[in-house]
Amino acid sequence: MSDAQITDLAVQTMIVAAKVAAPILLTALLVGFAISLFQAATQIQEQTLSFVPKLIAVAIAMVVTGNWVLSELVSFTHQLFDALPALLGRS
């Protein structure tokens, strides 16, 4: 395995990880931002007010994007297993 192959594999892995995590992280970010704006406008500083809606929104995002996330991970795993002989130097 050459350094270029290892670097390419690491880049592909990070891209897949970012694509898989993005829907959940963006949902939590947007809901958290909306809740913080609401809390700043109303001066309500209740901790559960930010936690519960974020938890519900992330759960909904996981249900909605779960099939796509699973297919992305399975596709990447198949690509990795198909490239394994070439990565090990065996044809």
Short mmCIF file of N, CA and C in Angstrom, two decimals:
data_model
loop_
_atom_site.label_atom_id
_atom_site.label_comp_id
_atom_site.label_asym_id
_atom_site.label_seq_id
_atom_site.Cartn_x
_atom_site.Cartn_y
_atom_site.Cartn_z
N MET A 1 0.84 -1.18 0.00
CA MET A 1 0.00 0.00 0.00
C MET A 1 0.88 1.23 0.00
N SER A 2 0.67 2.09 -0.97
CA SER A 2 1.49 3.29 -1.05
C SER A 2 0.87 4.41 -0.20
N ASP A 3 1.67 5.44 -0.02
CA ASP A 3 1.18 6.58 0.75
C ASP A 3 0.01 7.27 0.06
N ALA A 4 0.05 7.31 -1.26
CA ALA A 4 -1.03 7.94 -2.01
C ALA A 4 -2.34 7.17 -1.84
N GLN A 5 -2.27 5.85 -1.83
CA GLN A 5 -3.48 5.05 -1.65
C GLN A 5 -4.06 5.23 -0.25
N ILE A 6 -3.19 5.30 0.74
CA ILE A 6 -3.65 5.51 2.12
C ILE A 6 -4.30 6.88 2.26
N THR A 7 -3.68 7.89 1.66
CA THR A 7 -4.23 9.23 1.72
C THR A 7 -5.58 9.30 1.00
N ASP A 8 -5.67 8.68 -0.17
CA ASP A 8 -6.93 8.67 -0.91
C ASP A 8 -8.03 7.96 -0.13
N LEU A 9 -7.69 6.85 0.49
CA LEU A 9 -8.66 6.11 1.30
C LEU A 9 -9.11 6.94 2.50
N ALA A 10 -8.18 7.65 3.13
CA ALA A 10 -8.53 8.49 4.27
C ALA A 10 -9.43 9.64 3.85
N VAL A 11 -9.16 10.23 2.69
CA VAL A 11 -10.00 11.33 2.20
C VAL A 11 -11.40 10.82 1.88
N GLN A 12 -11.49 9.68 1.21
CA GLN A 12 -12.81 9.11 0.90
C GLN A 12 -13.59 8.80 2.18
N THR A 13 -12.90 8.27 3.18
CA THR A 13 -13.55 7.95 4.45
C THR A 13 -14.07 9.20 5.13
N MET A 14 -13.28 10.26 5.13
CA MET A 14 -13.73 11.50 5.76
C MET A 14 -14.89 12.13 5.00
N ILE A 15 -14.89 12.03 3.68
CA ILE A 15 -16.00 12.57 2.89
C ILE A 15 -17.29 11.81 3.19
N VAL A 16 -17.20 10.49 3.24
CA VAL A 16 -18.39 9.68 3.56
C VAL A 16 -18.87 9.98 4.98
N ALA A 17 -17.94 10.12 5.92
CA ALA A 17 -18.33 10.44 7.30
C ALA A 17 -19.01 11.79 7.38
N ALA A 18 -18.52 12.77 6.64
CA ALA A 18 -19.13 14.10 6.65
C ALA A 18 -20.52 14.05 6.01
N LYS A 19 -20.66 13.31 4.90
CA LYS A 19 -21.96 13.20 4.24
C LYS A 19 -22.98 12.50 5.13
N VAL A 20 -22.54 11.49 5.85
CA VAL A 20 -23.44 10.72 6.71
C VAL A 20 -23.86 11.53 7.94
N ALA A 21 -22.94 12.30 8.49
CA ALA A 21 -23.22 13.06 9.71
C ALA A 21 -23.94 14.38 9.43
N ALA A 22 -23.84 14.90 8.22
CA ALA A 22 -24.35 16.23 7.91
C ALA A 22 -25.84 16.42 8.19
N PRO A 23 -26.73 15.51 7.78
CA PRO A 23 -28.16 15.77 8.04
C PRO A 23 -28.49 15.91 9.53
N ILE A 24 -27.90 15.08 10.34
CA ILE A 24 -28.19 15.11 11.77
C ILE A 24 -27.57 16.35 12.42
N LEU A 25 -26.32 16.65 12.06
CA LEU A 25 -25.66 17.81 12.64
C LEU A 25 -26.31 19.11 12.21
N LEU A 26 -26.69 19.21 10.93
CA LEU A 26 -27.34 20.43 10.46
C LEU A 26 -28.71 20.62 11.10
N THR A 27 -29.43 19.53 11.29
CA THR A 27 -30.73 19.62 11.96
C THR A 27 -30.56 20.12 13.39
N ALA A 28 -29.62 19.55 14.12
CA ALA A 28 -29.36 19.98 15.50
C ALA A 28 -28.91 21.44 15.54
N LEU A 29 -28.10 21.84 14.57
CA LEU A 29 -27.62 23.22 14.51
C LEU A 29 -28.76 24.20 14.26
N LEU A 30 -29.60 23.89 13.28
CA LEU A 30 -30.70 24.80 12.95
C LEU A 30 -31.73 24.89 14.07
N VAL A 31 -32.07 23.76 14.66
CA VAL A 31 -33.05 23.77 15.75
C VAL A 31 -32.46 24.48 16.97
N GLY A 32 -31.20 24.22 17.27
CA GLY A 32 -30.55 24.90 18.39
C GLY A 32 -30.48 26.40 18.19
N PHE A 33 -30.20 26.82 16.96
CA PHE A 33 -30.16 28.26 16.66
C PHE A 33 -31.53 28.89 16.81
N ALA A 34 -32.57 28.21 16.30
CA ALA A 34 -33.93 28.74 16.41
C ALA A 34 -34.36 28.83 17.87
N ILE A 35 -34.04 27.82 18.65
CA ILE A 35 -34.40 27.82 20.08
C ILE A 35 -33.65 28.93 20.81
N SER A 36 -32.38 29.12 20.49
CA SER A 36 -31.61 30.16 21.17
C SER A 36 -32.14 31.55 20.82
N LEU A 37 -32.56 31.74 19.56
CA LEU A 37 -33.19 33.02 19.21
C LEU A 37 -34.48 33.22 19.99
N PHE A 38 -35.27 32.17 20.11
CA PHE A 38 -36.51 32.24 20.88
C PHE A 38 -36.22 32.55 22.35
N GLN A 39 -35.21 31.90 22.91
CA GLN A 39 -34.87 32.14 24.31
C GLN A 39 -34.34 33.55 24.52
N ALA A 40 -33.58 34.06 23.57
CA ALA A 40 -33.07 35.42 23.70
C ALA A 40 -34.20 36.45 23.58
N ALA A 41 -35.17 36.17 22.74
CA ALA A 41 -36.28 37.11 22.55
C ALA A 41 -37.24 37.11 23.74
N THR A 42 -37.44 35.95 24.35
CA THR A 42 -38.42 35.85 25.43
C THR A 42 -37.80 35.84 26.82
N GLN A 43 -36.50 35.79 26.91
CA GLN A 43 -35.77 35.75 28.18
C GLN A 43 -36.11 34.51 29.01
N ILE A 44 -36.53 33.44 28.35
CA ILE A 44 -36.77 32.16 29.02
C ILE A 44 -35.47 31.36 28.95
N GLN A 45 -34.93 31.00 30.09
CA GLN A 45 -33.66 30.28 30.12
C GLN A 45 -33.82 28.87 30.70
N GLU A 46 -34.77 28.15 30.20
CA GLU A 46 -35.02 26.78 30.64
C GLU A 46 -34.16 25.82 29.81
N GLN A 47 -33.41 24.94 30.48
CA GLN A 47 -32.51 24.02 29.78
C GLN A 47 -33.26 22.99 28.95
N THR A 48 -34.37 22.52 29.46
CA THR A 48 -35.12 21.50 28.70
C THR A 48 -35.75 22.09 27.45
N LEU A 49 -35.92 23.40 27.40
CA LEU A 49 -36.49 24.03 26.21
C LEU A 49 -35.57 23.87 25.00
N SER A 50 -34.27 23.80 25.23
CA SER A 50 -33.36 23.60 24.10
C SER A 50 -33.08 22.13 23.84
N PHE A 51 -33.16 21.31 24.88
CA PHE A 51 -32.78 19.90 24.73
C PHE A 51 -33.88 19.07 24.07
N VAL A 52 -35.09 19.18 24.52
CA VAL A 52 -36.18 18.32 24.05
C VAL A 52 -36.50 18.55 22.57
N PRO A 53 -36.67 19.78 22.10
CA PRO A 53 -36.94 19.95 20.66
C PRO A 53 -35.77 19.48 19.79
N LYS A 54 -34.55 19.70 20.26
CA LYS A 54 -33.39 19.22 19.50
C LYS A 54 -33.38 17.70 19.43
N LEU A 55 -33.71 17.05 20.52
CA LEU A 55 -33.77 15.59 20.55
C LEU A 55 -34.84 15.06 19.60
N ILE A 56 -35.99 15.70 19.59
CA ILE A 56 -37.08 15.28 18.70
C ILE A 56 -36.70 15.53 17.25
N ALA A 57 -36.11 16.68 16.95
CA ALA A 57 -35.73 17.00 15.57
C ALA A 57 -34.65 16.06 15.06
N VAL A 58 -33.69 15.73 15.89
CA VAL A 58 -32.64 14.79 15.48
C VAL A 58 -33.22 13.40 15.25
N ALA A 59 -34.14 12.98 16.10
CA ALA A 59 -34.79 11.68 15.90
C ALA A 59 -35.56 11.65 14.58
N ILE A 60 -36.26 12.73 14.27
CA ILE A 60 -36.98 12.79 13.00
C ILE A 60 -36.00 12.79 11.82
N ALA A 61 -34.91 13.52 11.95
CA ALA A 61 -33.89 13.54 10.89
C ALA A 61 -33.29 12.16 10.68
N MET A 62 -33.09 11.41 11.76
CA MET A 62 -32.55 10.06 11.63
C MET A 62 -33.54 9.14 10.94
N VAL A 63 -34.82 9.29 11.23
CA VAL A 63 -35.83 8.46 10.59
C VAL A 63 -35.93 8.80 9.10
N VAL A 64 -35.91 10.08 8.79
CA VAL A 64 -36.07 10.52 7.40
C VAL A 64 -34.85 10.16 6.56
N THR A 65 -33.65 10.35 7.09
CA THR A 65 -32.43 10.13 6.30
C THR A 65 -31.76 8.79 6.57
N GLY A 66 -32.36 7.98 7.42
CA GLY A 66 -31.72 6.71 7.79
C GLY A 66 -31.47 5.78 6.63
N ASN A 67 -32.42 5.67 5.72
CA ASN A 67 -32.27 4.79 4.56
C ASN A 67 -31.12 5.26 3.67
N TRP A 68 -31.05 6.57 3.43
CA TRP A 68 -29.97 7.12 2.61
C TRP A 68 -28.61 6.92 3.28
N VAL A 69 -28.54 7.15 4.59
CA VAL A 69 -27.29 6.97 5.33
C VAL A 69 -26.83 5.53 5.24
N LEU A 70 -27.74 4.60 5.44
CA LEU A 70 -27.39 3.19 5.37
C LEU A 70 -26.92 2.80 3.98
N SER A 71 -27.58 3.30 2.94
CA SER A 71 -27.15 2.97 1.58
C SER A 71 -25.79 3.56 1.27
N GLU A 72 -25.50 4.76 1.77
CA GLU A 72 -24.17 5.36 1.57
C GLU A 72 -23.09 4.52 2.26
N LEU A 73 -23.35 4.09 3.47
CA LEU A 73 -22.37 3.30 4.20
C LEU A 73 -22.15 1.93 3.56
N VAL A 74 -23.23 1.30 3.10
CA VAL A 74 -23.11 0.01 2.43
C VAL A 74 -22.37 0.16 1.12
N SER A 75 -22.67 1.21 0.37
CA SER A 75 -21.98 1.46 -0.90
C SER A 75 -20.49 1.68 -0.68
N PHE A 76 -20.14 2.47 0.32
CA PHE A 76 -18.72 2.71 0.62
C PHE A 76 -18.03 1.42 1.05
N THR A 77 -18.71 0.62 1.85
CA THR A 77 -18.12 -0.65 2.29
C THR A 77 -17.90 -1.58 1.12
N HIS A 78 -18.86 -1.65 0.19
CA HIS A 78 -18.68 -2.48 -1.00
C HIS A 78 -17.50 -1.99 -1.84
N GLN A 79 -17.39 -0.68 -2.01
CA GLN A 79 -16.26 -0.13 -2.76
C GLN A 79 -14.94 -0.46 -2.08
N LEU A 80 -14.92 -0.38 -0.76
CA LEU A 80 -13.71 -0.67 -0.01
C LEU A 80 -13.32 -2.14 -0.14
N PHE A 81 -14.30 -3.04 -0.02
CA PHE A 81 -14.01 -4.46 -0.16
C PHE A 81 -13.60 -4.83 -1.58
N ASP A 82 -14.19 -4.15 -2.58
CA ASP A 82 -13.80 -4.40 -3.97
C ASP A 82 -12.37 -3.92 -4.24
N ALA A 83 -11.96 -2.86 -3.57
CA ALA A 83 -10.61 -2.31 -3.79
C ALA A 83 -9.56 -2.96 -2.89
N LEU A 84 -9.98 -3.82 -1.99
CA LEU A 84 -9.03 -4.42 -1.04
C LEU A 84 -7.89 -5.19 -1.69
N PRO A 85 -8.13 -6.03 -2.69
CA PRO A 85 -7.00 -6.72 -3.30
C PRO A 85 -5.98 -5.75 -3.92
N ALA A 86 -6.48 -4.69 -4.57
CA ALA A 86 -5.56 -3.71 -5.16
C ALA A 86 -4.80 -2.95 -4.08
N LEU A 87 -5.45 -2.68 -2.97
CA LEU A 87 -4.79 -1.96 -1.90
C LEU A 87 -3.70 -2.81 -1.23
N LEU A 88 -3.93 -4.12 -1.19
CA LEU A 88 -2.94 -5.02 -0.60
C LEU A 88 -1.83 -5.39 -1.57
N GLY A 89 -2.00 -4.99 -2.82
CA GLY A 89 -0.97 -5.28 -3.82
C GLY A 89 -1.14 -6.61 -4.51
N ARG A 90 -2.28 -7.23 -4.35
CA ARG A 90 -2.57 -8.50 -5.02
C ARG A 90 -3.59 -8.27 -6.10
N SER A 91 -3.37 -8.82 -7.26
CA SER A 91 -4.31 -8.60 -8.37
C SER A 91 -5.32 -9.67 -8.41
#
